[in-house]
N, CA, C and O atoms as a printed pandas DataFrame, in Angstrom:
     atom_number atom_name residue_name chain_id  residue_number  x_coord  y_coord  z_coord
0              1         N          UNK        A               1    8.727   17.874   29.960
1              2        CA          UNK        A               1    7.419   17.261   29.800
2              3         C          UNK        A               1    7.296   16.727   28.379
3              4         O          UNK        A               1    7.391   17.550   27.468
4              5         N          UNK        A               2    7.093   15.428   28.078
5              6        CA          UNK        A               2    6.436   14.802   27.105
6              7         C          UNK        A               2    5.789   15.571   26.315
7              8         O          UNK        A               2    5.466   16.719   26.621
8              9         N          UNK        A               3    5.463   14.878   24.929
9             10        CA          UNK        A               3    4.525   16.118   24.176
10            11         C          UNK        A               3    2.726   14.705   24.422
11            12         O          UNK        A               3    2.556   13.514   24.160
12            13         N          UNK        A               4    1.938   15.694   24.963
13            14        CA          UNK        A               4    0.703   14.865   25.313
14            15         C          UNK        A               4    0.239   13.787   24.331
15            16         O          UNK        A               4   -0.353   12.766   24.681
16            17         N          UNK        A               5    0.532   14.075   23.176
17            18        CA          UNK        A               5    0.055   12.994   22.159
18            19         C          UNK        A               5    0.969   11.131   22.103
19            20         O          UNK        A               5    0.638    9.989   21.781
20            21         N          UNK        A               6    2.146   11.792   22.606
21            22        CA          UNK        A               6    3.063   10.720   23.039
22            23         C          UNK        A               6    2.379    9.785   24.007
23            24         O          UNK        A               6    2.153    8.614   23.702
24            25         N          UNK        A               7    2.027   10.341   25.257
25            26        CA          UNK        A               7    1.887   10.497   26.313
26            27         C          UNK        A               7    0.451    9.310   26.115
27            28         O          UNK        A               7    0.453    8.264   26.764
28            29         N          UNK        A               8   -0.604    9.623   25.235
29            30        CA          UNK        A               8   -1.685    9.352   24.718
30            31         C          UNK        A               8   -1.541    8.156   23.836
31            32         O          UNK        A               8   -2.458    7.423   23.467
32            33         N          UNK        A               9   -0.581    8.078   23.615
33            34        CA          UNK        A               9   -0.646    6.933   22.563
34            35         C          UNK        A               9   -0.208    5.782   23.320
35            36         O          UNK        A               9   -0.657    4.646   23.171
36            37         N          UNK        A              10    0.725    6.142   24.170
37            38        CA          UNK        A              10    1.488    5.041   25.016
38            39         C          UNK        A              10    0.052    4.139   26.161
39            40         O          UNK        A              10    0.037    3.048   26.729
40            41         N          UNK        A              11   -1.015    5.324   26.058
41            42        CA          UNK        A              11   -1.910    4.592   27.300
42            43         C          UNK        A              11   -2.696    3.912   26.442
43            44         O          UNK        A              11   -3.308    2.954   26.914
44            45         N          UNK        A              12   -2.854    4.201   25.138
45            46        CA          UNK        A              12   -4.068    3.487   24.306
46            47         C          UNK        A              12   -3.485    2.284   24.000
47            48         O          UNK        A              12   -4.235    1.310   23.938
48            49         N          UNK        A              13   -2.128    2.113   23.764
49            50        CA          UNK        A              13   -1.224    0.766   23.282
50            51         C          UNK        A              13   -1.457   -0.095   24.915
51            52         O          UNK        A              13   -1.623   -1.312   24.997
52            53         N          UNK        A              14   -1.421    0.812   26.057
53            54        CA          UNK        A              14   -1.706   -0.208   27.225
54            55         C          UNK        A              14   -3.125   -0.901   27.473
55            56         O          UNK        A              14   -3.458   -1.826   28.213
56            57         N          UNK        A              15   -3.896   -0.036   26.498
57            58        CA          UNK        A              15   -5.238   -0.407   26.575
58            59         C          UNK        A              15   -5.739   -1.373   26.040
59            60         O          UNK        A              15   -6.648   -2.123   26.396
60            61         N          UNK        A              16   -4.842   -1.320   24.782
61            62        CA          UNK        A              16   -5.236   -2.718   23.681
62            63         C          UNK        A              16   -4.180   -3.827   23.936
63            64         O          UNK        A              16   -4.078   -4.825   23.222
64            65         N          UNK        A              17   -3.410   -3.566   25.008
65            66        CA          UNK        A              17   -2.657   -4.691   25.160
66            67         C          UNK        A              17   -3.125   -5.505   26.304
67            68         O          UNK        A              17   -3.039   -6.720   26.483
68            69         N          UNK        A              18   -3.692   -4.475   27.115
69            70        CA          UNK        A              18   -4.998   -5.412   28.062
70            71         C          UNK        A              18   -6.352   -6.021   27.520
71            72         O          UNK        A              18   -6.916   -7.080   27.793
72            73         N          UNK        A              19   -6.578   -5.311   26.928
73            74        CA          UNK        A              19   -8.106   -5.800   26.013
74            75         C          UNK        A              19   -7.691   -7.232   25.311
75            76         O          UNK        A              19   -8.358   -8.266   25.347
76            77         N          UNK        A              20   -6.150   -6.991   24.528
77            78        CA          UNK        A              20   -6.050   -8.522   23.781
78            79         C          UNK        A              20   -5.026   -9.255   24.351
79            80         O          UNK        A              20   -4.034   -9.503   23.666
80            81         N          UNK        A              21   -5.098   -9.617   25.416
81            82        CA          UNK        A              21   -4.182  -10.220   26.048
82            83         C          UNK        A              21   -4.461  -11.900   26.032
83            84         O          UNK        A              21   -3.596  -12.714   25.713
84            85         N          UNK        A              22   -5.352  -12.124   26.295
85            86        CA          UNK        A              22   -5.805  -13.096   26.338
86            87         C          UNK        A              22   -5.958  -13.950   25.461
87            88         O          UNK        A              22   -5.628  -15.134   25.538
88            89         N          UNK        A              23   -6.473  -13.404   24.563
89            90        CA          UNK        A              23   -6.481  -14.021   22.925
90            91         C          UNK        A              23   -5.504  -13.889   22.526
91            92         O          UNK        A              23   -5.618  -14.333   21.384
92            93         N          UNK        A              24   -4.662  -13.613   22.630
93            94        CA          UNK        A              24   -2.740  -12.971   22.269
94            95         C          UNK        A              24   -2.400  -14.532   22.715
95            96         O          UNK        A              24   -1.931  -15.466   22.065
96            97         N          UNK        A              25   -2.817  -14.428   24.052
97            98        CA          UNK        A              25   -2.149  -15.617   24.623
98            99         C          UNK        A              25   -2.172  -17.255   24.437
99           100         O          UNK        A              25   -1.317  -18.140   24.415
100          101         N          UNK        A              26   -3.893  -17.173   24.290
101          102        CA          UNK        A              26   -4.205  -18.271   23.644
102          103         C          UNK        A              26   -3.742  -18.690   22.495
103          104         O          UNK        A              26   -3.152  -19.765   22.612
104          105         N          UNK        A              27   -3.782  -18.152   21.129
105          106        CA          UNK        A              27   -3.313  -17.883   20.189
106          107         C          UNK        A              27   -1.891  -18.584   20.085
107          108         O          UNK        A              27   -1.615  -19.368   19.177
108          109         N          UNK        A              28   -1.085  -18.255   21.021
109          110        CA          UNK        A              28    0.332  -18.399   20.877
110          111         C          UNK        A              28    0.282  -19.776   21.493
111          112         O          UNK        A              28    0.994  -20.495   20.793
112          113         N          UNK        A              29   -0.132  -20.322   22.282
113          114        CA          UNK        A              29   -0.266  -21.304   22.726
114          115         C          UNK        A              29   -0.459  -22.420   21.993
115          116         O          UNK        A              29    0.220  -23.444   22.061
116          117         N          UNK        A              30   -2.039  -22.080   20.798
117          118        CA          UNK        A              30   -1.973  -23.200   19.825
118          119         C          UNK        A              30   -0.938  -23.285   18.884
119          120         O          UNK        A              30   -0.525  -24.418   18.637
120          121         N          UNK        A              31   -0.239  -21.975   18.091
121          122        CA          UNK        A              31    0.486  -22.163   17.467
122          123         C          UNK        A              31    2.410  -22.539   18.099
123          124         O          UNK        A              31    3.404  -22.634   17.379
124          125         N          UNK        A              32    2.355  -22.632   19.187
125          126        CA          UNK        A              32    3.729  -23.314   20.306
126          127         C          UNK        A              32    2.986  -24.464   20.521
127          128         O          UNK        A              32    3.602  -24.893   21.497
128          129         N          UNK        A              33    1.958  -25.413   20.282
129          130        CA          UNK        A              33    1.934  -26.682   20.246
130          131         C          UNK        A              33    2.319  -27.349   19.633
131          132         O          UNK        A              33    1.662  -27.420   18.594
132          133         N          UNK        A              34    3.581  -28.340   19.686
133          134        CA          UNK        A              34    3.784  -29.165   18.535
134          135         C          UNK        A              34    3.238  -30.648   18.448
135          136         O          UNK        A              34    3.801  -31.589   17.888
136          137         N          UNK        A              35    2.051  -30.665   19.103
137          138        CA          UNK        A              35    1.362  -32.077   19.073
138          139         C          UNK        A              35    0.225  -31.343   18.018
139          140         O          UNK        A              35   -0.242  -32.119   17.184
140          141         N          UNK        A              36   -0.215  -30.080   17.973
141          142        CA          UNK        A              36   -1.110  -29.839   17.130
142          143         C          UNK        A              36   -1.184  -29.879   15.601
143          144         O          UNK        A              36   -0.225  -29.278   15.119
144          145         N          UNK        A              37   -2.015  -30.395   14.675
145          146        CA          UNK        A              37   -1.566  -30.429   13.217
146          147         C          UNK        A              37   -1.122  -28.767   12.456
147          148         O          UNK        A              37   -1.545  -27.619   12.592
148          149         N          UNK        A              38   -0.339  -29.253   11.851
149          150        CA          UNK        A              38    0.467  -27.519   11.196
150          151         C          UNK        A              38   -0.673  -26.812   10.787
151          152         O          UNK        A              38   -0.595  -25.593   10.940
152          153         N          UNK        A              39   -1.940  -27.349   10.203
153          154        CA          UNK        A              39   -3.068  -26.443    9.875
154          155         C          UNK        A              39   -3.322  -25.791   10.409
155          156         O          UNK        A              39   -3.542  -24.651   10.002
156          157         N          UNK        A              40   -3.463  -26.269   11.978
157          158        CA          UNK        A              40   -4.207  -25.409   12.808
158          159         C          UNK        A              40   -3.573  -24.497   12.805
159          160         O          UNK        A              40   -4.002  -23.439   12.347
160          161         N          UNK        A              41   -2.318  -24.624   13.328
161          162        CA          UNK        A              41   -1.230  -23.893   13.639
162          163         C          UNK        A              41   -1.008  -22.432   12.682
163          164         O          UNK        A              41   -0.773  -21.291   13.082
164          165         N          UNK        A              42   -1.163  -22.899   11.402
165          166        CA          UNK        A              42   -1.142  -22.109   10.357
166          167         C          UNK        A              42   -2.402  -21.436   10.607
167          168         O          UNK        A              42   -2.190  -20.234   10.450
168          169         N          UNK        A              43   -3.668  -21.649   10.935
169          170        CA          UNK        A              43   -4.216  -20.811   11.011
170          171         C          UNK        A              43   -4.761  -19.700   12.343
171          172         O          UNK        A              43   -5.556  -18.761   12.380
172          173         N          UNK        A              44   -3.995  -20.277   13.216
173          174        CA          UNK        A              44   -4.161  -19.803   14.699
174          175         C          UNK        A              44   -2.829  -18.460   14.531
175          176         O          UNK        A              44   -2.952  -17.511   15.306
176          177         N          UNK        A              45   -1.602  -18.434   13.520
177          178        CA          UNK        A              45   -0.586  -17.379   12.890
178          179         C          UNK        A              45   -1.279  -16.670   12.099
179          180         O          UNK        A              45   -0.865  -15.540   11.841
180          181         N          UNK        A              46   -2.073  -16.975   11.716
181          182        CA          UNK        A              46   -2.842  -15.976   10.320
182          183         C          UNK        A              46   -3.707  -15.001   11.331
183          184         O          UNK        A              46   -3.628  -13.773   11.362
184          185         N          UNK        A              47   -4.620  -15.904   12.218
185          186        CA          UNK        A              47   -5.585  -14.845   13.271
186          187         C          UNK        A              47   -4.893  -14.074   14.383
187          188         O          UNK        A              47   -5.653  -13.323   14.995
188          189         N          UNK        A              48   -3.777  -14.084   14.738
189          190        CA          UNK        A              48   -2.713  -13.795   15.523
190          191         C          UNK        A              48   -2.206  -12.526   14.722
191          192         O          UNK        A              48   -1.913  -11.482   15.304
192          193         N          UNK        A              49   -2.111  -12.709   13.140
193          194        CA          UNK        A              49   -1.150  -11.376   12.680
194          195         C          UNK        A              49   -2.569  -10.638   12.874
195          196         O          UNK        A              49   -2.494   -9.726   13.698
196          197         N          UNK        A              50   -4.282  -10.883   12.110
197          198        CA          UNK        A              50   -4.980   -9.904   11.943
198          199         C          UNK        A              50   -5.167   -8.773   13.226
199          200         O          UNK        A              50   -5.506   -7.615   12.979
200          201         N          UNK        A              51   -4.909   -9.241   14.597
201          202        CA          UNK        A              51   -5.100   -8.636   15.852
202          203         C          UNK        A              51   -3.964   -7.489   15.857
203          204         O          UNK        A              51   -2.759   -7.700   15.719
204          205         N          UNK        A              52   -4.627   -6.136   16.058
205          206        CA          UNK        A              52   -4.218   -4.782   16.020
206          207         C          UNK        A              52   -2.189   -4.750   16.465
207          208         O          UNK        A              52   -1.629   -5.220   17.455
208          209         N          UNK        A              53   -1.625   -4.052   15.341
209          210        CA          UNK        A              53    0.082   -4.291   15.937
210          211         C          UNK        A              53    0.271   -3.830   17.209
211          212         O          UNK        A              53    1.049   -4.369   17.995
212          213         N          UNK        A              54   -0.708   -2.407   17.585
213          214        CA          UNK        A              54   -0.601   -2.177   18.966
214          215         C          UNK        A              54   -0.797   -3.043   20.280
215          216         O          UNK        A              54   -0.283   -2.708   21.348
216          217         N          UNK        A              55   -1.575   -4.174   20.129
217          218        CA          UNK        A              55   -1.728   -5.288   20.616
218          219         C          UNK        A              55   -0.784   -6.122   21.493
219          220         O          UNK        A              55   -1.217   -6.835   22.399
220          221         N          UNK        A              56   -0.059   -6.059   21.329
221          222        CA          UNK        A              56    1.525   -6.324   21.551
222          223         C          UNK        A              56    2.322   -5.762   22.750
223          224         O          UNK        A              56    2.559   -4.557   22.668
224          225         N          UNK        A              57    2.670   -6.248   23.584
225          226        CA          UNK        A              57    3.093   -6.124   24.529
226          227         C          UNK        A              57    4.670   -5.413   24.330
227          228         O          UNK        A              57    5.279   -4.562   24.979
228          229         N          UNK        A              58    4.963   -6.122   23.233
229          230        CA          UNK        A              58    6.237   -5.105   22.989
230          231         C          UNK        A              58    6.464   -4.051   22.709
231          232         O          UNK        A              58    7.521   -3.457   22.920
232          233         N          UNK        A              59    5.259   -3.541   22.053
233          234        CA          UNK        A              59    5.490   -2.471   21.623
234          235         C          UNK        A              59    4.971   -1.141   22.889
235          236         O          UNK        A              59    4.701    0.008   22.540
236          237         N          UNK        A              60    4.934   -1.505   23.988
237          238        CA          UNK        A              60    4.686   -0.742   24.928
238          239         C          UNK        A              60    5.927   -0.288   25.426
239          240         O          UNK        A              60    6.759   -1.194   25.378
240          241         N          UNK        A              61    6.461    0.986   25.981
241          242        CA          UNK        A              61    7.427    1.592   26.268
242          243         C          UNK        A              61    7.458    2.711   27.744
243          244         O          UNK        A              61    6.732    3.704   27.718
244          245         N          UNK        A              62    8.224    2.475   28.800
245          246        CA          UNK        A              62    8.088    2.542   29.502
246          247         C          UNK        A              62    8.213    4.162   30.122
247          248         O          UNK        A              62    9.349    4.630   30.049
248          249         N          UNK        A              63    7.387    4.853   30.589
249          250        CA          UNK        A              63    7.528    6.452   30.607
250          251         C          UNK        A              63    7.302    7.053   31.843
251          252         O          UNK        A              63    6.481    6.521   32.590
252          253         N          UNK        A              64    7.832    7.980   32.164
253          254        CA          UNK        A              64    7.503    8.556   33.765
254          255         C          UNK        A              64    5.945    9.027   33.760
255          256         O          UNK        A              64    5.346    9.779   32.990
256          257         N          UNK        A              65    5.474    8.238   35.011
257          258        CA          UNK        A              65    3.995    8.765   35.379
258          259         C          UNK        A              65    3.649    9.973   35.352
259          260         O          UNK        A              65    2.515   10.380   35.100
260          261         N          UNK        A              66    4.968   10.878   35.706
261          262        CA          UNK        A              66    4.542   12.877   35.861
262          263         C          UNK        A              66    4.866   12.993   35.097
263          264         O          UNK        A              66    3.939   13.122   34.298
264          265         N          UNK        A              67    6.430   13.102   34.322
265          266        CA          UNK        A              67    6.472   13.531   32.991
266          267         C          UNK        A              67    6.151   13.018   31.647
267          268         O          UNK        A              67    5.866   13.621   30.612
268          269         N          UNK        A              68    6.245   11.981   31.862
269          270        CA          UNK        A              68    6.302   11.022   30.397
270          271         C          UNK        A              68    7.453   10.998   29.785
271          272         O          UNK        A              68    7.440   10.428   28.694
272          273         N          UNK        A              69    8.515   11.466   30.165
273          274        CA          UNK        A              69    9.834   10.793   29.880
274          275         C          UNK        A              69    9.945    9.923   29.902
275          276         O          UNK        A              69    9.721    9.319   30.951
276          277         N          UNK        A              70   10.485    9.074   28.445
277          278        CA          UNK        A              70   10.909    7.642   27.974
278          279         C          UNK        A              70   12.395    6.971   28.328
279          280         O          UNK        A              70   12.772    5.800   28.370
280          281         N          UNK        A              71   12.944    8.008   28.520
281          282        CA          UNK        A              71   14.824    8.031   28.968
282          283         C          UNK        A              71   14.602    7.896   30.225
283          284         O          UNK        A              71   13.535    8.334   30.654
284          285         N          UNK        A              72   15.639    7.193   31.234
285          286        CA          UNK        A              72   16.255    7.499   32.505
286          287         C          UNK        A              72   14.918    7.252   33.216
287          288         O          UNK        A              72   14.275    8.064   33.881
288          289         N          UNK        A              73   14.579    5.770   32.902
289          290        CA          UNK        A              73   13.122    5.715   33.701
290          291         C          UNK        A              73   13.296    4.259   34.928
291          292         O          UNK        A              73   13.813    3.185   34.620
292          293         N          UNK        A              74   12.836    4.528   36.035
293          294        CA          UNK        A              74   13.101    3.848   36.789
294          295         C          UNK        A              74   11.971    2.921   37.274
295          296         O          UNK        A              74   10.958    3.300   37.862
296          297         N          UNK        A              75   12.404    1.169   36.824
297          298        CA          UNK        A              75   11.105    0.356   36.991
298          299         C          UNK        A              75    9.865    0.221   38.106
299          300         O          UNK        A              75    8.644    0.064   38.142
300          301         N          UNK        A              76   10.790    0.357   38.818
301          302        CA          UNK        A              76   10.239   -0.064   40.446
302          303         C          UNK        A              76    9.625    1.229   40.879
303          304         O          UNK        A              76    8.777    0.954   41.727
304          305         N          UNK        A              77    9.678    2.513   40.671
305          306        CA          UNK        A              77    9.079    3.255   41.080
306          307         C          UNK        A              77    8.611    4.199   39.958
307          308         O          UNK        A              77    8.375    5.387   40.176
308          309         N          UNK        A              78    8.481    3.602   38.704
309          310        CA          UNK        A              78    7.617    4.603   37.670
310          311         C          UNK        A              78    7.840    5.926   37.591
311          312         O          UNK        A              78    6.850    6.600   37.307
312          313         N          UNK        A              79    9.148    6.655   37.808
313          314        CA          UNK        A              79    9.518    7.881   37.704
314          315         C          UNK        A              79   10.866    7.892   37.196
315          316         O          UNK        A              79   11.739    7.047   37.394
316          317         N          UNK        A              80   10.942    9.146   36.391
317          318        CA          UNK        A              80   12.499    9.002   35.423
318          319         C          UNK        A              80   13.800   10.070   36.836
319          320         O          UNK        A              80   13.698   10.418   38.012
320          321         N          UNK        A              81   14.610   10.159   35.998
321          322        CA          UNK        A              81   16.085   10.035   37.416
322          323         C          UNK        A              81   15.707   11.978   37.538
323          324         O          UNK        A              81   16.380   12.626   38.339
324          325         N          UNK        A              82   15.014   12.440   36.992
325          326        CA          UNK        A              82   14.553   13.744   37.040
326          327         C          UNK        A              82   13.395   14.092   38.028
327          328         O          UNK        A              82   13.576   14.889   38.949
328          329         N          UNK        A              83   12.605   13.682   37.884
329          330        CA          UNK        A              83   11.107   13.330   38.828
330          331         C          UNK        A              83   11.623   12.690   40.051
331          332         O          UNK        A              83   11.049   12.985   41.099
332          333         N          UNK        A              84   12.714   11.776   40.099
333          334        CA          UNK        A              84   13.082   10.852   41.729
334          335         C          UNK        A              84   13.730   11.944   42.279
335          336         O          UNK        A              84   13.286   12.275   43.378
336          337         N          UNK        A              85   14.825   12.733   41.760
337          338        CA          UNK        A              85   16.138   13.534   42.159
338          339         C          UNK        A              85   14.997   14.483   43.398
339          340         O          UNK        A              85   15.099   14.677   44.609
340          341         N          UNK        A              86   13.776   14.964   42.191
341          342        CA          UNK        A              86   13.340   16.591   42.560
342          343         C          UNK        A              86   12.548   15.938   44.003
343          344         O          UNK        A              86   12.574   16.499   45.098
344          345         N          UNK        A              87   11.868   14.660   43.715
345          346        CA          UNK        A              87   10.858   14.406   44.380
346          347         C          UNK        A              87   11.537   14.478   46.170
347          348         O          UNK        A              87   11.093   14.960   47.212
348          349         N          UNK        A              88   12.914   13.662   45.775
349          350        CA          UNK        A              88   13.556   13.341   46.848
350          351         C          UNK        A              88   14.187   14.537   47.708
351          352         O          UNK        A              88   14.292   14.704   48.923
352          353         N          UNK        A              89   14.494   15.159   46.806
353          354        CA          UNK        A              89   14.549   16.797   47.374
354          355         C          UNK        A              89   14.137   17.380   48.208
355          356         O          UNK        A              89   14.754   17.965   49.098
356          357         N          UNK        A              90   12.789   17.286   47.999
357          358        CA          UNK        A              90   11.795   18.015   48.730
358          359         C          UNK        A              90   10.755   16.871   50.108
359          360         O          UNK        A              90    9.856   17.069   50.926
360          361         N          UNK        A              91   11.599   15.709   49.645
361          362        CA          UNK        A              91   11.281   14.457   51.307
362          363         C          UNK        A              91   10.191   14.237   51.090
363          364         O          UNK        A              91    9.319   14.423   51.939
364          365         N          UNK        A              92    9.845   13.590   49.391
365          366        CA          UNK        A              92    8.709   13.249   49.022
366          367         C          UNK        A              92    8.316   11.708   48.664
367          368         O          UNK        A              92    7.240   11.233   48.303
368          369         N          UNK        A              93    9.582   11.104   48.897
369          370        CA          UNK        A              93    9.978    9.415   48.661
370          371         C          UNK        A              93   10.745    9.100   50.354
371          372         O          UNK        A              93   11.770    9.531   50.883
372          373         N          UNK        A              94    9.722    8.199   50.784
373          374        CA          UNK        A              94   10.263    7.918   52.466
374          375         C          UNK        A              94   11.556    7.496   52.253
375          376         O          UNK        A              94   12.082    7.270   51.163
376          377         N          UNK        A              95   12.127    7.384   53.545
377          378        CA          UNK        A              95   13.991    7.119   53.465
378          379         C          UNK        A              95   14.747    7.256   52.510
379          380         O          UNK        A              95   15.813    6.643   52.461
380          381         N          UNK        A              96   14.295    8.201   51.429
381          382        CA          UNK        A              96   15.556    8.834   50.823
382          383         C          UNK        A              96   15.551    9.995   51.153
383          384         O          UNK        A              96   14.658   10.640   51.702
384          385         N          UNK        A              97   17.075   10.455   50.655
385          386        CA          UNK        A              97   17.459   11.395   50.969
386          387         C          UNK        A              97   18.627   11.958   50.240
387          388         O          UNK        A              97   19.671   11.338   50.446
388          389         N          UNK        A              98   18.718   13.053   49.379
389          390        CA          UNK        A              98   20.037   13.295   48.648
390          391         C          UNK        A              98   21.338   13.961   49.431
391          392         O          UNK        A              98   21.555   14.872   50.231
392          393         N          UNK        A              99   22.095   12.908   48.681
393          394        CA          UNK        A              99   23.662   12.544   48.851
394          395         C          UNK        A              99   24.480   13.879   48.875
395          396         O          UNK        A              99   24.586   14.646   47.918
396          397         N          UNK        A             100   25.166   14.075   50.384
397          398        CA          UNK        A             100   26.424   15.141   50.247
398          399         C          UNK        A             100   27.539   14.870   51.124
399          400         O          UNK        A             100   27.678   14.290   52.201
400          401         N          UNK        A             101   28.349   15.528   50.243
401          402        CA          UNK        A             101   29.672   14.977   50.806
402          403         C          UNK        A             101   30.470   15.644   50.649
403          404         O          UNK        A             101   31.601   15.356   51.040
């Protein structure tokens, strides 16, 4: 298990990356215009850095929904190879089933 503060920080960075998404986006838009004069441009980069670093889509990191494990995390179903193994174990993910041979 994650330590909760991890866990906490990762949802608040999802929070402000939804909250400024939009203006993130716009933003980038005027300054990727190259019909626009460099002023603008220059100043649409200046209001772009003041918006929170958490803001940022990159800096979001991808963690298991039960544990919050950052390692060995699987996109498509939001659980790390620990959480799928156990889940599947116990015939908790339809049509799987662990492997013997």
């Amino acid at each position: 298990m994650a330590k909760k503060s991890m866990v906490n920080r990762e949802v608040k960075r999802a929070k402000l990356v939804k909250q400024h998404a939009s203006k993130r986006a716009a933003l980038k838009a005027v300054i990727n215009d190259q019909s626009k004069p460099m002023e603008e441009r220059f100043k649409a980069t200046l209001k772009l850095a003041e918006l929170p670093r958490n803001s940022s889509a990159t800096r979001l990191h991808n963690r298991c929904q039960l544990t919050g494990r950052p390692h060995a995390y699987y996109r498509k179903l939001k659980l790390s190879r620990i959480m799928l193994r156990e889940l599947a174990s116990f015939g908790q993910i339809p049509g799987m089933v662990k492997s013997s041979w």
